[in-house]
Coordinates of C-alpha atoms and ligand atoms in Angstrom, one line a residue:
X1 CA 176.0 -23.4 134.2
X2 CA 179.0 -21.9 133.5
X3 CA 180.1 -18.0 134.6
X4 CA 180.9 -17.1 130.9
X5 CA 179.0 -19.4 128.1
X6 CA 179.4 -18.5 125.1
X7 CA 175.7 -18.1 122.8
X8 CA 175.0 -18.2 119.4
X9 CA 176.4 -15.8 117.2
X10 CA 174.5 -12.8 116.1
X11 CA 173.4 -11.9 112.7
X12 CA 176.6 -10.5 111.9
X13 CA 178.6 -13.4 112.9
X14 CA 179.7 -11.7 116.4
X15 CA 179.9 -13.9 119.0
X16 CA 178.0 -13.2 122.4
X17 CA 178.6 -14.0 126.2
X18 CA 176.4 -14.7 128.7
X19 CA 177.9 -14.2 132.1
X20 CA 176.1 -15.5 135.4
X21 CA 177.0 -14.0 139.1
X22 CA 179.6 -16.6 140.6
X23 CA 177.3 -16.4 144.0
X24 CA 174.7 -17.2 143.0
X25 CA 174.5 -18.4 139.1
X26 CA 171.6 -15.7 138.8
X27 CA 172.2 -14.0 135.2
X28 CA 173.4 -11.2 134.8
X29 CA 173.4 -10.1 131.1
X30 CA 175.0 -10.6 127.5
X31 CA 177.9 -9.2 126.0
X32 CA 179.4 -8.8 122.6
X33 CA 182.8 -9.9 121.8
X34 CA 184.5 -7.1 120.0
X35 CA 186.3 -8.1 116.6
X36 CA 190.0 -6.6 115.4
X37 CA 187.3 -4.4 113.6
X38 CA 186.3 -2.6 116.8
X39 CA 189.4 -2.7 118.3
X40 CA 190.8 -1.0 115.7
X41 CA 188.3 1.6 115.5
X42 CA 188.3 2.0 119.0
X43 CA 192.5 3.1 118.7
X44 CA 191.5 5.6 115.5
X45 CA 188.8 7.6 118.4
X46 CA 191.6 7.6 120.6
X47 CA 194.4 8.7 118.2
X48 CA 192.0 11.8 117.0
X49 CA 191.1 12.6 121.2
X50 CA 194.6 12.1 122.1
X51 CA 196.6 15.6 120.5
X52 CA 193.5 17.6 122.2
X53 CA 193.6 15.6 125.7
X54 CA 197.8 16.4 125.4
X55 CA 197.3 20.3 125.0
X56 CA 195.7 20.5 128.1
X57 CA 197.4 21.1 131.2
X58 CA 198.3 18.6 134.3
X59 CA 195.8 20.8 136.6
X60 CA 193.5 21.0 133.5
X61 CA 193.3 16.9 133.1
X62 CA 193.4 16.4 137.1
X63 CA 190.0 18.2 137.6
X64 CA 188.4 15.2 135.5
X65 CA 190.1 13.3 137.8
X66 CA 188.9 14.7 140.9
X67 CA 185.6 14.8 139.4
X68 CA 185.4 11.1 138.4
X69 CA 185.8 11.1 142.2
X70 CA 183.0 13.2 143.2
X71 CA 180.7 10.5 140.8
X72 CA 182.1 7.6 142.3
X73 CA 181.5 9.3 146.1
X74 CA 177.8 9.4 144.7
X75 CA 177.8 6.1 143.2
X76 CA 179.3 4.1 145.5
X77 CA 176.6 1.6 146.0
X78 CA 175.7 0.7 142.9
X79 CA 179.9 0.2 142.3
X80 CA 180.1 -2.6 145.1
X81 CA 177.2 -4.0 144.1
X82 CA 178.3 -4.1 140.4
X83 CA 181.9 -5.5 141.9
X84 CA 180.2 -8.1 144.1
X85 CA 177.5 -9.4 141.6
X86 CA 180.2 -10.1 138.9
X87 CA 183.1 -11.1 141.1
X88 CA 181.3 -12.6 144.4
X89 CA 183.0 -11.0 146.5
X90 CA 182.0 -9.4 149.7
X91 CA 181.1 -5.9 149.5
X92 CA 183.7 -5.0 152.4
X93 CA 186.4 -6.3 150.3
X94 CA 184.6 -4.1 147.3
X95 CA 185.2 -0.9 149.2
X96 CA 187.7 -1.2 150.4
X97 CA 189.7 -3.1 148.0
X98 CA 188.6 -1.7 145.2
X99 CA 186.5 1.7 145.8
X100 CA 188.6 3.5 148.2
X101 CA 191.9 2.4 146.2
X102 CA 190.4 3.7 143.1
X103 CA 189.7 7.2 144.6
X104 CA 193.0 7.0 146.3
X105 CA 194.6 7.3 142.7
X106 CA 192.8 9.5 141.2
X107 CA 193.3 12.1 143.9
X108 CA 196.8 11.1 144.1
X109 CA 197.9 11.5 140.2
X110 CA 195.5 14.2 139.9
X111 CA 197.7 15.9 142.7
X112 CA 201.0 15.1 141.6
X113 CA 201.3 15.0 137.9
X114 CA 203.0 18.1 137.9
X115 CA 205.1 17.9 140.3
X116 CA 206.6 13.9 139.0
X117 CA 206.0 14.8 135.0
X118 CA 206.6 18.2 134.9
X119 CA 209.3 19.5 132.9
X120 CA 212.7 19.0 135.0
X121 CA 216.2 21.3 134.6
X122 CA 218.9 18.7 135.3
X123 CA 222.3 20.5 136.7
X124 CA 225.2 18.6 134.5
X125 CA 228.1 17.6 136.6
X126 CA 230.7 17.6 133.5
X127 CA 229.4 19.3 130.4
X128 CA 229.4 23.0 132.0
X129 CA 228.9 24.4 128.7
X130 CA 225.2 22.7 128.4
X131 CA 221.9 22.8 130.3
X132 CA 220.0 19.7 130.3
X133 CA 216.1 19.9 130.2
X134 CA 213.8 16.3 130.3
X135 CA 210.2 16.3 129.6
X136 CA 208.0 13.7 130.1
X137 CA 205.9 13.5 126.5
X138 CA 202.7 11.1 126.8
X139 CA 203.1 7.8 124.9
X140 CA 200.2 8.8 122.3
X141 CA 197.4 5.4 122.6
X142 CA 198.3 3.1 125.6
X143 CA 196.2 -0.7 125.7
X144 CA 195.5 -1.5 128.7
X145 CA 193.9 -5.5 129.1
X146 CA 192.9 -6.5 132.8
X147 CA 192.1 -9.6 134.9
X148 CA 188.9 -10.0 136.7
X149 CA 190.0 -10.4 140.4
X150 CA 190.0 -6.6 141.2
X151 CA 188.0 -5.4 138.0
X152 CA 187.7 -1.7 139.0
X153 CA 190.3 -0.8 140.6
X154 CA 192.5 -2.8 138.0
X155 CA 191.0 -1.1 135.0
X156 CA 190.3 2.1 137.0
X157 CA 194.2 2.4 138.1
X158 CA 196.2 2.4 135.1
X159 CA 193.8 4.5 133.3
X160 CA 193.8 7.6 135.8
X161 CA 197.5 7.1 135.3
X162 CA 197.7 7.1 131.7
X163 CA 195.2 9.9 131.3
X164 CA 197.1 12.1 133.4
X165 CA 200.4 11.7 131.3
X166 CA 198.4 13.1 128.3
X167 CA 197.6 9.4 126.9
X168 CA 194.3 8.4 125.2
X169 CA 193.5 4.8 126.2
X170 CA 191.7 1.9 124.8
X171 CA 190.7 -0.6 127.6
X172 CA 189.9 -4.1 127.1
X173 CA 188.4 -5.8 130.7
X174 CA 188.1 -9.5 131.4
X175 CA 185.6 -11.2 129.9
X176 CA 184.4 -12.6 133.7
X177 CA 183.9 -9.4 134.5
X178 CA 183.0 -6.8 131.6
X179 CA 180.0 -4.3 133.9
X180 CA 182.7 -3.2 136.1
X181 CA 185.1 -1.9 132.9
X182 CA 181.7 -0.5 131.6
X183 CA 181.3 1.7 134.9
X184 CA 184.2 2.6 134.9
X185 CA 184.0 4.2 131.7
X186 CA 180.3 6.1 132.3
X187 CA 182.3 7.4 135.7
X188 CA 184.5 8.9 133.6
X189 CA 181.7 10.2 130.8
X190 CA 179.6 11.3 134.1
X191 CA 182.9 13.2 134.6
X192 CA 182.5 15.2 131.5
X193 CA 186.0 13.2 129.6
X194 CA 186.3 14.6 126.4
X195 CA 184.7 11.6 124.1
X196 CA 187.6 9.2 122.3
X197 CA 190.0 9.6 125.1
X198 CA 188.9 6.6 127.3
X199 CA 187.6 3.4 125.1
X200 CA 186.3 0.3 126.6
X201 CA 186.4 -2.2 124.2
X202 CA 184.7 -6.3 125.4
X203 CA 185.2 -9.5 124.9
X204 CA 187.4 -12.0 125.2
X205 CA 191.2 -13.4 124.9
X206 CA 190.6 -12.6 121.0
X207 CA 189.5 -9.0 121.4
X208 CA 193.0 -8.8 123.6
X209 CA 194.8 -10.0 120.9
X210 CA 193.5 -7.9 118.6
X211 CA 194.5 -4.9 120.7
X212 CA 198.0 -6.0 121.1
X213 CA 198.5 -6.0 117.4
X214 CA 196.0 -2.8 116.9
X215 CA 199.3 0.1 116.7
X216 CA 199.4 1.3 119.9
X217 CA 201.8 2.7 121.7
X218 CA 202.0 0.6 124.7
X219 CA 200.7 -2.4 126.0
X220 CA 199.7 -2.5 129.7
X221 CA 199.0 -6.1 130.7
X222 CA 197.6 -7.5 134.0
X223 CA 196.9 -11.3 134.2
X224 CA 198.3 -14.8 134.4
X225 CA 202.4 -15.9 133.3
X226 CA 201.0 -17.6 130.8
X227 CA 198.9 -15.0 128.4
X228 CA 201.4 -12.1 129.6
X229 CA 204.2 -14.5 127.8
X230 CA 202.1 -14.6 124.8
X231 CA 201.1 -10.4 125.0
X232 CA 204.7 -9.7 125.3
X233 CA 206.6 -12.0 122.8
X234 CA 203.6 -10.4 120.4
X235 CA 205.0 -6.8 121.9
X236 CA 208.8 -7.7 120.9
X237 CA 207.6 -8.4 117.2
X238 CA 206.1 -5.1 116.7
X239 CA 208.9 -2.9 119.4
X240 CA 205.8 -1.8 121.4
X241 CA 206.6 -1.0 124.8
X242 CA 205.1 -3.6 127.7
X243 CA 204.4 -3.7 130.8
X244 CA 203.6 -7.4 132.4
X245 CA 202.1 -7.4 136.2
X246 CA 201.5 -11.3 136.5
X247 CA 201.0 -14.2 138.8
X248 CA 202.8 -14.6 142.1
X249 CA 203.1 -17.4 144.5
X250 CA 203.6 -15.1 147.7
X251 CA 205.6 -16.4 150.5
X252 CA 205.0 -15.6 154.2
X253 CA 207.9 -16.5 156.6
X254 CA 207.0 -16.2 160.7
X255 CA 210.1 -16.1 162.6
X256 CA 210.8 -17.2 166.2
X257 CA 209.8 -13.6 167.9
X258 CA 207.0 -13.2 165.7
X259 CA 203.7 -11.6 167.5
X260 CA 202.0 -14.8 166.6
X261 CA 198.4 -13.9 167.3
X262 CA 198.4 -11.2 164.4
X263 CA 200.9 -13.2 162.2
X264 CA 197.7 -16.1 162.3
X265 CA 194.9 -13.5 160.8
X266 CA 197.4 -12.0 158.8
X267 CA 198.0 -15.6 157.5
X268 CA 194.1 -15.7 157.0
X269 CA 193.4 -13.1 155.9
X270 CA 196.3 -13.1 153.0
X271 CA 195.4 -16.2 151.9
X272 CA 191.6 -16.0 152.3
X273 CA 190.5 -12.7 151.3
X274 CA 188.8 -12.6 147.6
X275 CA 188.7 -16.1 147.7
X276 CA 192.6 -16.0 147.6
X277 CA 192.2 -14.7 144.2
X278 CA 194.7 -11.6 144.6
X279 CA 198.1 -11.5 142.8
X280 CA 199.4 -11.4 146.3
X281 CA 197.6 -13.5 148.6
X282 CA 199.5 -15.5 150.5
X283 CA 200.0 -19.0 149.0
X284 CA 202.6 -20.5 151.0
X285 CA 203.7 -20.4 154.4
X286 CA 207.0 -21.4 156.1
X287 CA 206.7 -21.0 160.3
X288 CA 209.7 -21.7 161.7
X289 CA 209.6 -25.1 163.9
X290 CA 209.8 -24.1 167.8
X291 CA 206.5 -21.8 166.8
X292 CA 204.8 -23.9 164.1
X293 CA 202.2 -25.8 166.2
X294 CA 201.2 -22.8 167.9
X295 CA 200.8 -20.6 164.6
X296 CA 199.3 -23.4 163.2
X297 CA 196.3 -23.7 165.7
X298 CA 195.9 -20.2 165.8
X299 CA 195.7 -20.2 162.0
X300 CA 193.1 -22.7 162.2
X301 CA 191.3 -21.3 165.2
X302 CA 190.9 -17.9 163.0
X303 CA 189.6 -19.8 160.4
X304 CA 186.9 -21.5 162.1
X305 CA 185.4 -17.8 162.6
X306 CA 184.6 -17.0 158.9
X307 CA 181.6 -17.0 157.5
X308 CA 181.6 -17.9 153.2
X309 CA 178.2 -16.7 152.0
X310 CA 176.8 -14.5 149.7
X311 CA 174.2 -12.3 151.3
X312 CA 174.3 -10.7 154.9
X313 CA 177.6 -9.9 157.0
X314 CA 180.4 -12.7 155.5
X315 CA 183.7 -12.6 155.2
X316 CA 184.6 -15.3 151.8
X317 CA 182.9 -15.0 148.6
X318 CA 182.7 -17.2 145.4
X319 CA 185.5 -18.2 142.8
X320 CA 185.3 -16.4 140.0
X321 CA 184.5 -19.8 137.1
X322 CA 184.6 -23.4 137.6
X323 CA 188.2 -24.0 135.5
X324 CA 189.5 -22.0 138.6
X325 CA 187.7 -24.5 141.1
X326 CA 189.4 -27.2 139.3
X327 CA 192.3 -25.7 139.4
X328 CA 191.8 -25.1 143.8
X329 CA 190.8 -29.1 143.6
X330 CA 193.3 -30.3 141.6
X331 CA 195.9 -28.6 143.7
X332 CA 194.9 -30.0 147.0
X333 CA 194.3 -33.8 145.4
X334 CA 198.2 -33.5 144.8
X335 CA 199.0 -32.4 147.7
X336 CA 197.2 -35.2 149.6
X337 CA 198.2 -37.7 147.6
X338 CA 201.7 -36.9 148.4
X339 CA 201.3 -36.8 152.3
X340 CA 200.0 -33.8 153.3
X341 CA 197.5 -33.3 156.0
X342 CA 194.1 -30.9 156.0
X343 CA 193.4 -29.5 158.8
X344 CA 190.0 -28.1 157.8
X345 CA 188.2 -27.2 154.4
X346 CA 189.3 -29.4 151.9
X347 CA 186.1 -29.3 149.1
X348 CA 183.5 -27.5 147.7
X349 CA 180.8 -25.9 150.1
X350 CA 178.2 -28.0 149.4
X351 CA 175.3 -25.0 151.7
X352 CA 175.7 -22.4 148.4
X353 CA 174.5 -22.4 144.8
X354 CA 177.8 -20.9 143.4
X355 CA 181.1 -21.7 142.7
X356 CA 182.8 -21.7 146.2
X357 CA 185.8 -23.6 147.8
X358 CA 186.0 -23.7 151.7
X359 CA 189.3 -21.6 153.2
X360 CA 191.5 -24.6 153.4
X361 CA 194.6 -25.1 155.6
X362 CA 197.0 -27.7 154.4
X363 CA 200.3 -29.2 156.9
X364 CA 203.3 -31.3 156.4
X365 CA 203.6 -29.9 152.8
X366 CA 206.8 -30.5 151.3
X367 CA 208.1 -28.2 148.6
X368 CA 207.3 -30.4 145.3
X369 CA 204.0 -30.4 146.0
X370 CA 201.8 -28.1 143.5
X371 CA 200.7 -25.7 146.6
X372 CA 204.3 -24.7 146.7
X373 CA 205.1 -24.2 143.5
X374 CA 202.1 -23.4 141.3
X375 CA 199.9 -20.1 141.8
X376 CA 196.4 -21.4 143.0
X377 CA 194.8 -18.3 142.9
X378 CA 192.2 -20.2 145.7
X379 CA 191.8 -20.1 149.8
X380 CA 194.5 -22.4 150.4
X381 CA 197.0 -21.8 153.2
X382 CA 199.9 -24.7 153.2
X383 CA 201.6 -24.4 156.4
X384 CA 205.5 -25.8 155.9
X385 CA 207.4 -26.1 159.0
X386 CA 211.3 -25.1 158.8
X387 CA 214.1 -25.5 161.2
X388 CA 215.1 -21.7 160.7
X389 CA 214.8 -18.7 159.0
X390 CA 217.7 -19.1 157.0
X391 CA 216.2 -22.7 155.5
X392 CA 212.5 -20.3 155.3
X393 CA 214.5 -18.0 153.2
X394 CA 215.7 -20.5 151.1
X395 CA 212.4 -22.2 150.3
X396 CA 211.2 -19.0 149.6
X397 CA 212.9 -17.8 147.4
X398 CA 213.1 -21.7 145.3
X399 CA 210.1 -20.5 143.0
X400 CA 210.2 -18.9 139.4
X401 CA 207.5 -16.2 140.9
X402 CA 208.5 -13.4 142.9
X403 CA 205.4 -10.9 142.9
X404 CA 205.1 -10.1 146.9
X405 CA 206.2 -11.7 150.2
X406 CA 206.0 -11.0 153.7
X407 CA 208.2 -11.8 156.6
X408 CA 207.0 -11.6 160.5
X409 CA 208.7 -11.1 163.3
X410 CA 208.8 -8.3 166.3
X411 CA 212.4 -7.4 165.0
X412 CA 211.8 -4.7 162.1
X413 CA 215.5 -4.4 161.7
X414 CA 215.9 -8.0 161.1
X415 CA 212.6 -7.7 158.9
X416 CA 213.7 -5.7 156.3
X417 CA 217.4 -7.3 156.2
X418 CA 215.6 -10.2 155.7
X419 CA 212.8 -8.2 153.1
X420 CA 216.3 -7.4 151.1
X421 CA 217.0 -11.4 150.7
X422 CA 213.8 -11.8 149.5
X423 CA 213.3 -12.2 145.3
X424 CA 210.2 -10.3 144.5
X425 CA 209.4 -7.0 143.7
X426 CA 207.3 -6.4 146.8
X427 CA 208.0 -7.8 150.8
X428 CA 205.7 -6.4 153.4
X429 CA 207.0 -6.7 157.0
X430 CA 204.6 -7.1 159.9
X431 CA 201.3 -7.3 157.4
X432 CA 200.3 -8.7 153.6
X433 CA 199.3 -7.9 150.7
X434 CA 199.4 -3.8 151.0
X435 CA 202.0 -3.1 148.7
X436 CA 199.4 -2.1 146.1
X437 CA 197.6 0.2 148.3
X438 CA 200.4 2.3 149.2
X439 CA 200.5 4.4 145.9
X440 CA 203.8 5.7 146.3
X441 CA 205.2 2.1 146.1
X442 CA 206.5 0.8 142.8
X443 CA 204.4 -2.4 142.5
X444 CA 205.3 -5.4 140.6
X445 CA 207.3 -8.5 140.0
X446 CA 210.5 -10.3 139.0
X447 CA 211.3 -13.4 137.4
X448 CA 208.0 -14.6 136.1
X449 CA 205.8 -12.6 138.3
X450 CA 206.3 -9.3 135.3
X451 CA 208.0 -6.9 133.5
X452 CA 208.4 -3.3 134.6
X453 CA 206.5 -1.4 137.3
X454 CA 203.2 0.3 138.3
X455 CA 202.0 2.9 140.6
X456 CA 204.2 5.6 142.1
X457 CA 205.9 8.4 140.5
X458 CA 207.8 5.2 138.7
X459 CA 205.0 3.6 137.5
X460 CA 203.1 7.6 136.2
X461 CA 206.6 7.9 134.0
X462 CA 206.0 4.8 132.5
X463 CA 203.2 6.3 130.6
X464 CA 205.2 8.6 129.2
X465 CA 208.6 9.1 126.7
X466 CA 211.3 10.7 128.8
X467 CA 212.5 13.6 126.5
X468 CA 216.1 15.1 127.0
X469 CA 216.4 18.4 125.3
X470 CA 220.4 19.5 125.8
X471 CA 221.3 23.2 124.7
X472 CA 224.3 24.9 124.2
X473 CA 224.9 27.9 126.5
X474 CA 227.7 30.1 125.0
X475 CA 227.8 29.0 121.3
X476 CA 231.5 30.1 119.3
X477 CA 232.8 29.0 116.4
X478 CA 233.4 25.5 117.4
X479 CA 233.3 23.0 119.9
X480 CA 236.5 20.8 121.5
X481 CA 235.1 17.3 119.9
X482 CA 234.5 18.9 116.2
X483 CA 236.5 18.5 113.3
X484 CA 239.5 19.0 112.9
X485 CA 241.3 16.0 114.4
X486 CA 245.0 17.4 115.3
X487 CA 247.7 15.7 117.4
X488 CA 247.8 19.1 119.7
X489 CA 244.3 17.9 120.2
X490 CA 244.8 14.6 120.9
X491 CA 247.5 15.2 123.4
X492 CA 245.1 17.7 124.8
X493 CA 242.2 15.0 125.6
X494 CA 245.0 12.4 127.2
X495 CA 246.0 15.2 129.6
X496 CA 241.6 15.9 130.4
X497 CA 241.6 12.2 130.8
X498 CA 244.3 12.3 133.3
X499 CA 243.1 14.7 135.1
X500 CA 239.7 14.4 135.2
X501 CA 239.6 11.0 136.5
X502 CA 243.3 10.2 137.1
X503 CA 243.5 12.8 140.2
X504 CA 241.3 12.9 143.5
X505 CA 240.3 16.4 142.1
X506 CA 239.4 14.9 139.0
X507 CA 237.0 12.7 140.4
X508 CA 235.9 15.1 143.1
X509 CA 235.4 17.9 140.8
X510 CA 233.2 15.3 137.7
Ligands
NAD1 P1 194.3 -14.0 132.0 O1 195.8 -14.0 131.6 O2 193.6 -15.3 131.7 O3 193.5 -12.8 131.4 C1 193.9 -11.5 131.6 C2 193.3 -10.6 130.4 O4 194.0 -11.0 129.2 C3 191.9 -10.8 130.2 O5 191.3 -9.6 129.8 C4 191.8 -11.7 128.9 O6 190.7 -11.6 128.2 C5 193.0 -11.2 128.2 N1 193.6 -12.1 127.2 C6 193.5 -13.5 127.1 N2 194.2 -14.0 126.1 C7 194.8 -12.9 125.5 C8 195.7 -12.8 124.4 N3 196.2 -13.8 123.7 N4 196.2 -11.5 124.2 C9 195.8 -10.5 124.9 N5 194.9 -10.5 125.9 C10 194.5 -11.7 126.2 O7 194.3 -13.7 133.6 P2 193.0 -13.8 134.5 O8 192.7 -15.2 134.8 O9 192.0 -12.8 134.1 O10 193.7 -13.2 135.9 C11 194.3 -13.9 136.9 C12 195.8 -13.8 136.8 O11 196.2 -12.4 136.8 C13 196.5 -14.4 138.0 O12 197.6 -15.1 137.5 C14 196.9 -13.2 138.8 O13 198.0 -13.5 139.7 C15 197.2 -12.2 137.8 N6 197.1 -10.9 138.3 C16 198.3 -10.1 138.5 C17 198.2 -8.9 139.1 C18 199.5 -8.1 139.2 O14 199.4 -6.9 139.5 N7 200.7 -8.6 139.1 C19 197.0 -8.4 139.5 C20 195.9 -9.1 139.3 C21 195.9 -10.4 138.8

């Protein structure tokens, strides 16, 4: 059985899924693919909601906010266990992954809006005779599509952002995991949200489609290199705005003085937790030689104290669909085949009903091996032993992904020079995998790990047009760049030029 099969169409020629829990295989319900029909409906509710949800005022749209947190405080249970039964992941992860993060931004944009969209008086350095105003106007209808690997927190994010910009918002969730996109939105009914302004909208890669070419304002797109390409070459036909937080192949580089023991369940745990099915697990580690054996045995020795299960106290869940299992399999195939050695895990555990892959550590990987080069998205830790840190920069940095990375060692100075040589968006010293926890943080990629950023007063402007308004202060007949054009003018203007950035006062003074 597969997670998501697809059943026969309805009366009306709408197709239907049938999702299963990854866990277990135990159904859990049927959903109906929305059409470019619904999609497009969905945008017309939000275009009416959105002028009303604008007027209001940043303290005004913050109290749904902080409401939708007081329902999720309430609801918490039936959240993880929604999370868990569609994902199969632990509910510890659930919580605190997804359920504390998700209140975490909706206190903190409800909070701050004001203060990072309010309306800003810019002092001019030059043009003396103008003040400069810049408002932040929402967008109008943002789209936001999401993956399934965090699927509340993911949907839940960017629409607390969005909302509190003044944006209405159609949503369209994976089609792995629709019932936490669906929550979600009731959290936000429970709330009291004016109807129209949040739309969740199911299905599939179709119904996605559709909402990239449904007139909206901008597209906000979480999800794999490969279908962001495709959501933002659609974007740059139509001029729609984009933002692309893809896949990631996240180095981890352990230095010499590195406090081994917690570098080893750091190393675990950001390659392990959710299955390694985060945007910035940990997919590829490079230890430099005089410590490798030791990390490595530590690496396996924290290992060997998980438990992967699905009910009681465990520490790895299920992957999400078999295609991903495949994906785990074929992965390690290659990189046995070309000389690696496993030091434990290695296959499917054959003591659950679900789709599960045992946390697998991997040695004498070289770097044209898939591990190294392809996302995984799968609990696979490939251990590469380097003769320095300048070769472990190197290597890290030879990959067309550059989502997040993380460095160890006990020197923090030396950690963040060596955080700058990093490509990526993201490098966490001394720990993994944080980066989209701390909300002030702009989060996201470079090369093909995204376009743009989320999260932080950076990512809360994104929702919105930046406005400049200029006005003249002292009016008068006329103005030193209008008509007429005379030589006494002309002259004039070379003798500014001079001075303004020909001199040291000049350039002091402008
Ligand atoms: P995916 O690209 O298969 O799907 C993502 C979403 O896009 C789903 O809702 C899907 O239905 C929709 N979709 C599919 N085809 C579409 C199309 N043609 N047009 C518009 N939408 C379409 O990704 P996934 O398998 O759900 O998620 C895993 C990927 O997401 C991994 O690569 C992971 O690294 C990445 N991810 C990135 C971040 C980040 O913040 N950078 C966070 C989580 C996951």
């Amino acid at each position: 059985m597969a997670l998501v099969e697809q059943v026969e169409q309805s009366g009306e020629g709408r197709r239907r899924l049938r999702l299963a829990n990854p866990a277990t295989l135990a159904p859990l319900g049927e959903i109906e693919v929305g059409a470019a029909a619904d999609v497009h409906a969905a945008v017309e509710r939000a275009r009416k909601a959105q002028l009303g949800w604008a007027d209001l005022s940043f303290e005004e749209r913050g109290r749904y906010l902080q409401r939708v947190v007081r329902v999720i405080l309430e609801r918490h249970d039936e959240i993880v266990a929604t999370i868990s039964s569609e994902t199969g992941k632990p509910p510890t992860e659930a919580l605190a992954t997804e359920v504390m993060t998700a209140c975490d931004a909706l206190h903190f944009y409800a909070k701050r809006a004001r203060r990072i969209l309010g309306e800003r008086r810019v002092p001019l350095h030059l043009m003396l005779t103008k003040k400069l105003r810049v408002i932040y106007k929402p967008l109008g209808v943002v789209g936001i599509i999401t993956p399934w690997n965090f699927p509340f927190v993911l949907a839940l994010n960017p629409v607390a952002q969005a909302l509190m910009a003044g944006n209405a918002i159609v949503l369209k969730p994976s089609e792995a995991t629709p019932f936490s996109a669906r929550l979600v939105e009731e959290l936000f009914s429970a709330a009291g949200l004016p109807e129209g302004v949040l739309n969740v909208v199911l299905g599939d890669g179709e119904t996605g489609a559709a909402l990239v070419e449904a007139d909206v304002d901008k597209i906000v797109f979480t999800g794999s290199v490969a279908t962001g390409r495709r959501v933002a070459e659609a974007c740059g036909r139509q001029l729609v705005p984009c933002t692309l937080e893809l896949g990631g192949k996240d180095p981890m580089i352990v230095c010499a003085d590195a406090d081994l023991e917690r570098a080893a369940r750091g190393a675990v745990y950001g390659a392990f937790a959710n299955s390694g099915q985060v945007c910035t697990s940990t997919e590829r580690v490079y230890v430099v030689d005089e410590v490798a054996d030791r990390f490595t045995q530590l690496c396996v020795d924290a290992t060997s104290e998980l438990r992967q299960g699905s009910t009681g106290e465990f520490d790895v869940g299920a992957i999400i669909w078999p295609q991903q299992l495949d994906t785990i399999e074929a992965h390690v195939a290659d990189a046995l085949q070309r000389g690696a050695t496993l030091l434990t895990g290695g296959r499917r555990n054959p003591n659950e009903a679900g789709f599960y892959y045992e946390p697998t550590i991997l040695t004498n990987v070289s770097h044209e091996m898939r591990v190294m080069r392809d996302e995984t998205f799968g609990p696979l830790l490939p251990i590469m032993r380097v003769p320095d840190e300048a070769a472990a920069l190197r290597y890290a940095n030879d990959s067309r992904y550059g989502l997040n990375a993380n460095v160890w060692t006990r020197n923090k100075h030396k950690g963040a020079e060596m955080a700058r040589a990093i490509e990526s968006g993201c490098v966490v010293v001394n720990d993994c995998m944080v980066t989209y926890a701390v909300t002030e943080a702009p989060f996201g990629g470079v090369k093909e790990s995204g376009i743009g950023r989320v999260n932080g007063e950076m990512g809360l402007r994104g929702y919105c047009h930046a406005q400049s308004i200029v006005i003249d202060r002292f009016g008068g007949r006329s103005e030193l760049f209008w008509y007429p054009y005379t030589r006494r003018k002309l002259g004039m203007m070379k003798r500014m030029l001079r001075l303004m950035w020909g001199t040291s006062l000049g350039r002091w003074l402008s």
